[in-house]
Coordinates of C-alpha atoms in Angstrom, one line a residue:
M12 CA -16.1 20.4 -66.8
A13 CA -13.5 18.3 -65.9
Q14 CA -11.0 21.4 -65.9
S15 CA -13.5 23.5 -64.0
T16 CA -13.9 21.0 -61.2
Q17 CA -9.8 20.4 -61.2
R18 CA -9.6 24.2 -60.8
R19 CA -12.1 24.1 -58.0
Q20 CA -10.0 21.5 -56.1
L21 CA -6.9 23.3 -56.7
K22 CA -8.4 26.6 -55.3
R23 CA -10.0 24.9 -52.2
R24 CA -6.4 23.4 -51.7
K25 CA -4.9 27.0 -51.9
Q26 CA -7.6 28.2 -49.6
F27 CA -6.6 25.0 -47.0
E28 CA -3.0 26.0 -47.2
V29 CA -3.7 29.7 -46.5
Y30 CA -6.0 29.0 -43.9
C31 CA -3.7 26.4 -42.0
L32 CA -0.7 29.1 -42.1
G33 CA -2.8 31.7 -41.1
N34 CA -4.5 29.8 -37.9
L35 CA -0.7 28.9 -37.0
K36 CA 0.3 32.6 -37.1
K37 CA -2.9 33.6 -35.1
Y38 CA -1.9 30.9 -32.5
L39 CA 1.8 31.7 -32.4
K40 CA 0.5 35.7 -31.8
E41 CA -2.2 35.0 -29.2
T42 CA -1.2 31.8 -27.2
S43 CA -0.1 31.9 -23.7
L44 CA 3.4 29.9 -24.1
H45 CA 6.2 32.3 -23.6
G46 CA 8.3 33.3 -26.3
L47 CA 6.1 32.1 -29.4
K48 CA 4.8 35.5 -29.9
Y49 CA 8.0 36.9 -31.4
L50 CA 8.2 34.1 -34.1
V51 CA 5.5 36.2 -36.1
D52 CA 6.5 39.3 -35.0
S53 CA 7.3 41.3 -38.3
S54 CA 9.3 44.3 -36.7
L55 CA 12.0 41.4 -36.0
T56 CA 14.8 40.2 -37.7
F57 CA 15.2 36.3 -38.9
W58 CA 18.2 36.4 -36.5
E59 CA 16.3 37.9 -33.7
K60 CA 13.3 35.1 -34.3
S61 CA 16.0 32.4 -34.7
F62 CA 17.1 33.4 -31.1
F63 CA 13.6 32.9 -29.3
L64 CA 13.0 29.8 -31.3
T65 CA 16.1 28.6 -29.9
A66 CA 15.5 29.6 -26.6
F67 CA 12.0 27.8 -26.9
I68 CA 13.5 24.6 -27.9
F69 CA 16.2 24.7 -25.2
C70 CA 13.6 24.9 -22.3
C71 CA 11.3 22.2 -23.9
M72 CA 14.3 19.9 -23.9
I73 CA 15.1 20.7 -20.1
V74 CA 11.4 20.6 -19.2
I75 CA 11.2 17.2 -20.8
H76 CA 14.4 15.9 -18.7
L77 CA 13.0 17.4 -15.4
V78 CA 9.3 15.9 -15.9
A79 CA 11.0 12.5 -16.8
N80 CA 13.2 12.5 -13.5
I81 CA 9.7 13.2 -11.6
Y82 CA 7.9 10.5 -13.3
A83 CA 10.6 8.1 -12.8
K84 CA 10.8 8.5 -9.1
W85 CA 6.9 8.4 -9.2
D86 CA 6.9 5.0 -11.0
S87 CA 10.0 3.3 -9.1
T88 CA 9.0 4.7 -5.5
P89 CA 5.4 4.9 -4.9
V90 CA 5.5 4.2 -1.4
I91 CA 7.4 5.6 1.6
I92 CA 7.7 4.0 5.0
G93 CA 7.4 6.3 7.9
I94 CA 6.4 6.1 11.6
S95 CA 2.5 6.5 12.3
P96 CA 1.7 9.1 14.7
N97 CA -0.6 7.0 16.5
P98 CA 1.0 4.4 18.7
T99 CA -0.7 1.1 19.3
P100 CA -0.9 -0.1 22.7
I101 CA 0.0 -3.6 23.4
V102 CA -3.1 -4.4 25.2
K103 CA -4.7 -4.4 21.5
L104 CA -2.7 -7.0 20.3
P105 CA -2.7 -10.9 21.0
L106 CA 0.1 -12.9 23.0
P107 CA 2.4 -14.2 20.5
A108 CA 1.3 -17.5 19.1
L109 CA 3.8 -20.2 20.4
I110 CA 4.9 -23.5 18.9
L111 CA 6.9 -25.7 21.0
C112 CA 8.5 -28.8 19.8
N113 CA 10.7 -31.2 21.5
M114 CA 13.7 -32.2 19.0
N115 CA 13.4 -35.7 19.9
Q116 CA 11.6 -37.3 16.9
V117 CA 10.4 -40.5 18.6
M118 CA 10.4 -42.0 22.1
Y119 CA 12.8 -44.5 22.6
S120 CA 10.4 -47.0 24.6
K121 CA 8.1 -46.7 21.6
V122 CA 10.4 -47.9 18.8
A123 CA 13.0 -50.3 20.6
N124 CA 11.6 -53.7 19.4
Y125 CA 11.5 -52.8 15.8
S126 CA 14.0 -54.9 14.2
K127 CA 16.3 -54.2 11.4
G128 CA 15.1 -54.4 8.0
S129 CA 11.3 -53.7 9.2
K130 CA 9.5 -50.7 7.5
E131 CA 9.2 -49.1 10.7
H132 CA 13.2 -49.3 11.2
A133 CA 13.4 -48.0 7.5
L134 CA 11.3 -44.8 8.6
L135 CA 13.3 -44.1 11.8
Q136 CA 16.6 -44.4 9.7
Y137 CA 14.7 -41.5 7.3
L138 CA 13.8 -39.5 10.4
C139 CA 17.3 -39.5 12.1
Y140 CA 19.7 -39.3 9.4
S141 CA 18.9 -36.3 7.2
E142 CA 21.5 -37.3 4.4
I143 CA 19.5 -40.5 3.6
A144 CA 16.7 -38.1 2.1
H145 CA 19.4 -37.5 -0.6
D146 CA 21.1 -40.7 -1.1
S147 CA 19.9 -42.2 -4.3
K148 CA 20.9 -45.9 -3.4
A149 CA 18.8 -45.4 -0.1
A150 CA 15.8 -44.8 -2.3
N151 CA 16.1 -47.4 -4.2
A152 CA 16.6 -50.0 -1.6
K153 CA 13.9 -52.2 -1.0
E154 CA 13.1 -51.4 2.6
F155 CA 12.4 -47.6 1.3
K156 CA 11.0 -48.5 -2.2
N157 CA 8.3 -50.5 -1.0
N158 CA 7.6 -48.6 2.4
D159 CA 4.1 -47.2 2.2
L160 CA 4.1 -46.0 6.0
E161 CA 2.9 -42.6 6.5
L162 CA 5.1 -40.2 8.4
S163 CA 2.7 -37.9 10.0
D164 CA 1.0 -41.2 11.4
F165 CA 4.1 -42.8 12.6
I166 CA 5.3 -39.4 14.3
I167 CA 1.8 -39.1 15.8
A168 CA 1.8 -42.5 17.5
H169 CA 5.5 -42.6 18.5
S170 CA 6.4 -38.9 19.7
Q171 CA 5.9 -37.2 23.1
P172 CA 2.9 -36.1 23.5
C173 CA 1.9 -32.6 24.7
S174 CA 0.5 -33.9 28.2
R175 CA 4.2 -35.2 29.1
M176 CA 6.1 -32.4 27.4
M177 CA 4.1 -29.4 29.5
V178 CA 5.0 -29.6 33.3
S179 CA 3.3 -26.4 33.9
C180 CA 1.6 -23.0 32.2
A181 CA 0.6 -19.6 33.3
I182 CA -0.4 -16.6 31.7
G183 CA -0.2 -13.3 33.8
S184 CA 0.8 -15.1 37.1
V185 CA -2.3 -17.1 36.7
T186 CA -1.6 -21.0 36.4
Y187 CA -3.8 -22.9 33.8
N188 CA -4.0 -26.2 32.9
C189 CA -1.8 -26.7 29.9
S190 CA -4.4 -28.6 28.1
E191 CA -6.4 -25.6 28.0
L192 CA -3.8 -23.5 26.2
F193 CA -2.2 -25.9 24.1
R194 CA -3.0 -28.2 21.3
E195 CA -1.2 -30.8 19.4
V196 CA -0.1 -30.1 15.7
V197 CA 2.3 -32.0 13.3
T198 CA 4.9 -29.6 11.6
D199 CA 8.1 -30.3 10.0
E200 CA 9.8 -30.6 13.3
G201 CA 7.4 -33.4 14.5
L202 CA 4.6 -33.4 16.8
C203 CA 4.5 -30.1 18.4
C204 CA 2.3 -28.1 21.0
A205 CA 0.7 -24.7 20.0
F206 CA -0.7 -22.0 21.8
N207 CA -2.8 -19.0 21.0
T208 CA -3.3 -19.7 17.3
L209 CA -6.8 -19.1 15.6
H210 CA -9.3 -21.9 15.4
P211 CA -8.5 -24.2 12.7
K212 CA -12.3 -23.3 11.3
L213 CA -11.2 -19.7 11.3
N214 CA -7.7 -20.2 9.8
Y215 CA -8.1 -23.0 7.1
R216 CA -10.5 -23.2 4.1
K217 CA -10.7 -26.8 3.9
N218 CA -8.8 -30.1 4.4
Y219 CA -7.5 -29.4 7.8
H220 CA -6.9 -31.5 10.5
T221 CA -5.8 -30.9 14.1
L222 CA -4.4 -33.6 16.5
G223 CA -5.7 -32.3 19.9
G224 CA -8.6 -30.0 20.6
L225 CA -8.3 -27.2 23.2
K226 CA -9.9 -28.4 26.2
N227 CA -11.4 -24.9 26.9
A228 CA -13.3 -23.8 29.6
A229 CA -17.1 -23.2 28.7
D230 CA -16.7 -19.6 29.1
V231 CA -13.8 -19.3 26.5
V232 CA -14.8 -18.3 23.2
A233 CA -12.9 -18.7 19.6
V234 CA -12.9 -15.5 17.9
D235 CA -11.1 -14.0 14.7
W236 CA -8.2 -12.2 14.5
N237 CA -6.1 -10.8 11.5
P238 CA -3.4 -8.3 11.3
E239 CA -5.4 -5.8 9.2
M240 CA -8.4 -5.8 10.9
G241 CA -7.1 -6.9 14.6
Y242 CA -10.0 -8.4 16.8
Q243 CA -13.6 -8.5 16.0
A244 CA -16.1 -6.1 17.6
N245 CA -18.3 -7.0 20.5
L246 CA -15.8 -9.7 22.3
P247 CA -16.9 -12.0 24.7
P248 CA -15.5 -11.6 28.5
K249 CA -13.1 -14.7 27.9
Y250 CA -11.7 -15.6 24.3
Y251 CA -8.6 -16.7 22.1
P252 CA -6.5 -15.8 20.4
R253 CA -5.9 -14.4 23.6
P254 CA -4.7 -10.7 24.2
T255 CA -1.8 -9.1 26.0
L256 CA -2.1 -8.2 29.6
G257 CA 0.6 -5.9 29.8
T258 CA 4.5 -5.7 29.9
G259 CA 7.0 -7.9 32.0
I260 CA 7.4 -11.3 32.8
S261 CA 4.2 -11.3 35.3
M262 CA 2.1 -10.3 32.5
G263 CA 3.6 -12.6 30.1
V264 CA 3.5 -16.5 29.2
S265 CA 5.4 -18.7 31.3
V266 CA 6.0 -22.5 30.6
I267 CA 7.8 -25.3 32.0
L268 CA 9.0 -28.1 29.8
N269 CA 10.2 -31.6 30.5
A270 CA 12.3 -33.1 27.4
E271 CA 12.8 -36.8 29.0
V272 CA 16.2 -37.0 27.6
D273 CA 16.3 -41.0 28.6
E274 CA 13.8 -41.3 26.1
Y275 CA 15.5 -39.4 22.9
Y276 CA 16.1 -41.9 20.3
C277 CA 17.2 -39.1 17.7
S278 CA 17.3 -35.5 17.3
T279 CA 16.5 -33.2 14.8
S280 CA 20.3 -31.2 15.8
N281 CA 23.2 -32.4 17.6
S282 CA 21.6 -31.6 21.0
A283 CA 18.7 -32.2 23.5
G284 CA 16.3 -29.4 24.1
F285 CA 13.1 -27.5 22.4
K286 CA 12.6 -25.6 19.4
V287 CA 10.2 -22.2 19.9
N288 CA 8.4 -20.2 17.2
L289 CA 6.9 -17.2 17.7
G290 CA 4.4 -15.9 15.2
T291 CA 0.9 -14.3 14.8
P292 CA -2.1 -16.5 15.3
I293 CA -2.8 -16.8 11.7
D294 CA 0.8 -18.1 10.9
R295 CA 1.4 -21.9 10.3
P296 CA 5.4 -21.9 9.8
L297 CA 7.9 -24.3 9.2
V298 CA 9.6 -24.9 12.6
G299 CA 12.2 -27.0 11.7
E300 CA 13.5 -24.2 9.2
T301 CA 12.9 -20.9 11.3
G302 CA 12.8 -22.2 15.2
V303 CA 14.9 -21.2 18.0
I304 CA 16.7 -23.9 19.9
V305 CA 16.3 -23.6 23.5
P306 CA 18.5 -25.5 25.9
L307 CA 18.2 -27.5 28.8
G308 CA 18.7 -26.8 32.5
A309 CA 18.1 -23.1 32.0
T310 CA 15.8 -20.2 32.3
T311 CA 15.3 -18.6 28.8
N312 CA 13.4 -15.2 28.8
F313 CA 11.9 -14.1 25.7
R314 CA 12.0 -10.3 25.7
I315 CA 9.6 -9.4 22.7
D316 CA 9.6 -6.2 20.7
A317 CA 6.3 -5.9 18.3
Q318 CA 6.8 -5.1 14.7
I319 CA 3.7 -3.6 13.2
T320 CA 3.3 -2.6 9.6
Q321 CA 0.2 -0.6 8.5
S322 CA -0.8 1.3 5.2
S323 CA -3.0 4.2 4.7
P324 CA -5.7 3.7 2.5
A325 CA -4.5 6.0 -0.2
I326 CA -2.1 3.1 -1.3
R327 CA -4.9 1.1 -2.6
S328 CA -5.1 3.3 -5.6
I329 CA -1.5 2.3 -6.6
N330 CA -1.0 -0.6 -8.8
R331 CA 0.0 -3.8 -6.7
R332 CA 3.0 -4.4 -8.6
R333 CA 4.5 -1.0 -7.9
R334 CA 3.4 -0.9 -4.2
R335 CA 4.7 -4.2 -3.7
C336 CA 2.1 -5.4 -0.8
L337 CA -1.3 -6.7 -0.8
F338 CA -4.4 -6.0 1.1
L339 CA -6.1 -9.0 2.9
N340 CA -9.0 -8.9 0.2
E341 CA -6.8 -8.5 -3.0
E342 CA -5.6 -12.0 -3.1
S343 CA -7.3 -15.5 -2.4
L344 CA -5.6 -18.5 -1.0
V345 CA -7.1 -22.2 -1.7
F346 CA -6.0 -23.5 1.8
Y347 CA -5.5 -20.7 4.0
R348 CA -8.3 -18.3 5.1
Y349 CA -5.8 -15.3 5.3
Y350 CA -3.0 -14.3 3.2
T351 CA 0.6 -13.9 3.9
K352 CA 3.6 -14.2 1.9
A353 CA 4.6 -17.5 3.9
H354 CA 1.2 -19.0 3.1
C355 CA 1.2 -18.0 -0.5
E356 CA 5.1 -19.6 -0.7
H357 CA 3.8 -22.9 1.0
E358 CA 1.0 -23.4 -1.5
C359 CA 3.1 -22.6 -4.5
L360 CA 5.5 -25.1 -3.0
S361 CA 2.6 -27.8 -2.8
A362 CA 1.7 -27.5 -6.0
F363 CA 5.3 -27.9 -7.6
L364 CA 5.7 -31.1 -5.3
I365 CA 2.6 -32.5 -6.6
E366 CA 3.2 -31.7 -10.2
R367 CA 6.8 -33.4 -9.8
C368 CA 5.8 -36.0 -7.2
G369 CA 2.3 -36.8 -7.1
C370 CA 1.9 -36.1 -3.5
I371 CA 2.9 -33.4 -0.8
P372 CA 4.6 -33.7 2.9
F373 CA 2.2 -34.1 5.6
Y374 CA 3.3 -30.5 7.0
L375 CA 2.4 -28.5 3.5
P376 CA -1.1 -27.2 2.7
V377 CA -3.3 -29.5 1.0
I378 CA -4.6 -27.6 -1.9
Y379 CA -6.1 -30.2 -4.1
A380 CA -9.2 -32.1 -2.7
N381 CA -7.7 -35.5 -3.9
A382 CA -4.1 -34.5 -3.0
T383 CA -2.4 -37.4 -1.0
F384 CA 0.6 -36.9 1.7
C385 CA 3.9 -38.8 0.8
N386 CA 4.6 -41.9 2.3
I387 CA 8.1 -42.7 3.1
S388 CA 8.9 -44.1 -0.5
R389 CA 7.7 -40.8 -2.2
M390 CA 9.4 -38.7 0.2
F391 CA 12.9 -39.1 -1.5
C392 CA 11.3 -38.0 -4.7
A393 CA 9.8 -34.7 -2.4
D394 CA 13.0 -33.8 -1.0
K395 CA 14.6 -33.7 -4.1
A396 CA 12.0 -31.6 -5.8
K397 CA 12.3 -29.1 -2.9
V398 CA 16.2 -28.8 -3.4
E399 CA 15.1 -28.3 -7.4
Y400 CA 12.3 -25.8 -6.5
S401 CA 14.6 -23.4 -4.6
R402 CA 16.6 -23.0 -7.7
V403 CA 13.7 -22.5 -10.0
T404 CA 13.8 -18.6 -11.1
D405 CA 10.7 -18.6 -13.4
D406 CA 7.9 -19.4 -11.3
N407 CA 5.2 -17.4 -11.9
C408 CA 3.3 -18.6 -8.6
V409 CA 6.0 -17.4 -6.2
D410 CA 6.0 -14.0 -8.3
R411 CA 2.5 -13.1 -6.9
C412 CA 3.5 -13.9 -3.4
E413 CA 4.0 -10.1 -2.4
T414 CA 4.3 -9.1 1.5
T415 CA 1.1 -7.9 3.2
C416 CA 0.2 -4.2 3.6
F417 CA -0.8 -5.1 7.1
D418 CA 1.7 -7.1 9.2
L419 CA 2.5 -8.1 12.9
K420 CA 5.8 -9.6 13.5
F421 CA 7.5 -10.3 16.8
M422 CA 11.5 -9.5 17.5
P423 CA 12.5 -11.7 20.5
R424 CA 15.5 -11.4 22.2
A425 CA 16.5 -14.2 24.1
Y426 CA 18.4 -14.2 27.3
T427 CA 19.4 -17.7 29.4
S428 CA 20.3 -18.3 32.8
P429 CA 21.3 -21.8 34.3
L430 CA 18.5 -23.4 37.0
A431 CA 19.3 -23.5 40.4
M432 CA 22.6 -25.6 41.1
H433 CA 23.0 -25.6 44.8
N434 CA 20.7 -26.0 47.7
Y435 CA 18.9 -22.7 48.4
T436 CA 15.2 -21.5 48.0
I437 CA 13.5 -21.3 44.8
Q438 CA 10.3 -19.7 43.8
S439 CA 8.6 -22.4 41.9
E440 CA 7.3 -25.4 43.8
I441 CA 7.5 -27.7 40.8
L442 CA 11.0 -27.1 40.3
A443 CA 11.9 -27.0 44.2
S444 CA 10.4 -30.4 44.5
M445 CA 12.6 -32.1 41.7
P446 CA 16.1 -33.2 42.2
K447 CA 18.9 -30.8 40.9
E448 CA 20.2 -33.6 38.6
E449 CA 16.7 -34.2 37.0
M450 CA 16.0 -30.5 36.7
H451 CA 19.4 -29.8 34.8
R452 CA 19.0 -32.8 32.5
N453 CA 15.1 -32.3 31.5
I454 CA 13.8 -29.1 32.1
A455 CA 13.4 -25.9 30.2
V456 CA 11.8 -23.0 31.8
L457 CA 10.5 -20.3 29.2
H458 CA 9.2 -16.8 29.8
F459 CA 7.6 -14.4 27.0
Y460 CA 6.8 -10.9 27.5
Y461 CA 6.4 -7.6 25.9
R462 CA 9.2 -5.0 26.9
E463 CA 7.1 -1.7 25.8
S464 CA 3.6 -0.9 26.4
V465 CA 3.1 0.8 23.3
V466 CA 4.3 0.2 19.7
H467 CA 5.0 3.0 16.8
A468 CA 4.2 1.2 13.7
E469 CA 5.7 1.5 10.4
L470 CA 3.1 3.3 8.2
K471 CA 3.4 2.8 4.2
N472 CA 2.1 6.1 2.6
V473 CA 2.0 7.3 -0.8
Y474 CA 5.3 9.1 -1.5
I475 CA 4.5 11.1 -4.7
G476 CA 0.6 11.1 -5.3
F477 CA -1.1 12.2 -8.5
T478 CA -1.5 15.7 -7.0
E479 CA 2.0 16.2 -5.8
F480 CA 3.0 14.7 -9.6
L481 CA 0.9 17.2 -11.1
S482 CA 2.0 20.3 -9.2
N483 CA 5.8 19.2 -9.5
T484 CA 5.1 18.9 -13.1
G485 CA 3.0 22.0 -13.6
G486 CA 5.5 24.1 -11.5
I487 CA 8.3 23.0 -14.1
L488 CA 6.1 23.9 -17.0
G489 CA 5.3 27.2 -15.7
L490 CA 8.7 28.1 -14.8
F491 CA 10.2 27.4 -18.1
M492 CA 7.5 28.1 -20.7
G493 CA 4.3 29.5 -19.2
F494 CA 2.4 26.6 -19.6
S495 CA -1.1 26.1 -18.1
F496 CA -4.3 24.2 -18.6
I497 CA -5.7 27.5 -20.5
S498 CA -2.4 26.6 -22.8
I499 CA -4.2 23.1 -23.5
A500 CA -7.4 24.9 -24.3
E501 CA -5.8 26.9 -26.8
I502 CA -4.1 24.1 -28.8
F503 CA -7.4 22.5 -28.9
Y504 CA -9.2 25.6 -30.2
F505 CA -6.8 26.2 -33.1
T506 CA -6.3 22.6 -33.7
F507 CA -9.9 21.4 -33.9
L508 CA -12.5 24.1 -33.2
R509 CA -11.2 26.5 -35.6
P510 CA -10.9 24.1 -38.6
I511 CA -14.3 22.7 -37.8
F512 CA -16.1 26.2 -38.2
K513 CA -14.1 26.8 -41.5
F514 CA -14.4 23.3 -43.4
V515 CA -17.3 21.2 -41.7
V516 CA -20.1 23.6 -40.3
P517 CA -22.7 23.4 -43.2
R518 CA -22.8 26.0 -45.9
K519 CA -25.9 28.0 -44.9
Y520 CA -23.9 29.2 -41.6
R521 CA -20.8 30.1 -43.4
N522 CA -21.8 33.4 -44.1
S523 CA -22.8 34.6 -40.5
P524 CA -20.4 36.9 -39.0
L525 CA -18.9 34.4 -36.4
I526 CA -17.7 32.1 -39.3
R527 CA -16.8 34.9 -41.7
H528 CA -14.6 36.1 -38.5
V529 CA -12.4 32.8 -38.9
R530 CA -11.9 32.9 -42.5
A531 CA -8.3 33.3 -43.7
A532 CA -7.0 36.2 -45.5
P533 CA -5.9 35.9 -49.1
R534 CA -2.3 34.4 -50.1
E535 CA -1.6 37.4 -52.0
N536 CA -1.3 39.5 -49.0
K537 CA 2.3 38.7 -47.6
N538 CA 2.1 41.0 -44.6
W539 CA -0.9 39.3 -43.4
L540 CA -2.0 40.1 -39.8
P541 CA -4.8 38.1 -37.6
G542 CA -6.3 41.5 -37.2
E543 CA -7.1 41.9 -41.0
I544 CA -8.9 38.7 -41.0
C545 CA -12.4 40.6 -41.2
K546 CA -11.4 43.0 -43.6
A547 CA -10.3 40.1 -46.0
A548 CA -13.8 38.0 -45.0
L549 CA -15.8 41.0 -46.0
K550 CA -14.6 41.5 -49.3
P551 CA -17.0 40.3 -51.8
N552 CA -16.1 37.5 -53.8
P553 CA -15.4 37.9 -58.0
P554 CA -18.2 36.5 -60.1
T555 CA -18.1 33.1 -61.4
R556 CA -17.8 32.4 -65.1
E557 CA -21.5 30.9 -64.9
E558 CA -22.6 34.2 -63.4
K559 CA -21.1 36.2 -66.3
V560 CA -22.8 34.2 -68.8
R561 CA -26.0 34.9 -67.0

């Protein structure tokens, strides 16, 4: 009995081997891939079959190399930057958000009475001498170590307010009250005046504070804006952020600033004047790091070229790490409502400083509800940690700070001309009424305006999409091997479907003509051909030993 079972298993194994060989030969003879049918052609010699096998292997190697190159390009360069065919009129863009800062940190008349050794005098030394921030001896000095004064409060109380700095303001040649256009904000450069920024309730999520609100007219409404969606629909007649009116100085923003040099106590640079930063309404920049210095006694024209970056919806399907940009709804920040690369980096810096020093400088975002601003004694730790942070290379927080897929940048070119030095008629009544010496010592005139009426945006689009990758790959496979999707169907049929009919289908169906058609020929037939499979299948099976006994 055991021998009979063993013989049956051996017989089934032989039948399986014969079937697999026959199935392979049938596939090679009938496949659509080029060159394989010659491998089972009995009329060809061994060397002829070897030639076609070598040619097929050589073509496979070329195909693998070429397809790998296409995939590498698809993977490494998924996005191409071109020029948008549809120009953007500048009247659909907002005026640049301006932040104007007097480089004088505090007014002399407000701090002259502080005696040496007082907490206020120590804070003045910190503000006026940048090298103190990195002096370990100063950090351990009594007047600094036990100093609990808040820098932001001191700056607000002792700096030049916007009401004294702003002499005259105009948009589109129409004069406005400067308090209707500018609000006071505290930055890393000190107390500054901000124009055309988004309303704090629309720009920040929580923990924001604004020193001076805009004294808007009753009919001026704060609206939302961002680089991806632009202005909201159904805008009111008058709103801010204010839109661009046109090109040229007459359609731009003009301001006259008074530095009050006689009130200078110390400057953030080695000169007197102002720092200017241009950005979008949602930006909250570090003016001390990126601001442009404007001299006194001169008119400075900022001729602005807008640089717009747009992205096609098709690149959303590309992984964010491969396309290297983010849409607004793909990343959420804690403090800022709208994502930008700079905002993300600021929040990362805040998190790092809280971890190291337990506080954050007053000009960085408050990312935790219970976070506190650094007083003067802890600012030394924050300054030291900022230097350390710039050397950190494994910060996962910064790694996620990609650029935005939609962006608006302003590329200004500054042209400076000295104010009138002789007695001749000048256009501005305000300047004409000033003494020449006073005008050259304290006054700076700034004009901000667009140069072009339209902007051709940079458009990020799919460089090699899946359709292009498939067509390029298919062309190579078809050229070298004759490969197509039918070839995949053939491989699937001969690998899975045909064996299923032979070995998996129930016994009661195995005698059907369809199943008998796929049975393999006997092993003894060395000159087997696929066409003879039916004859082999129709031959009656020899009687078993049990049948003979019966």
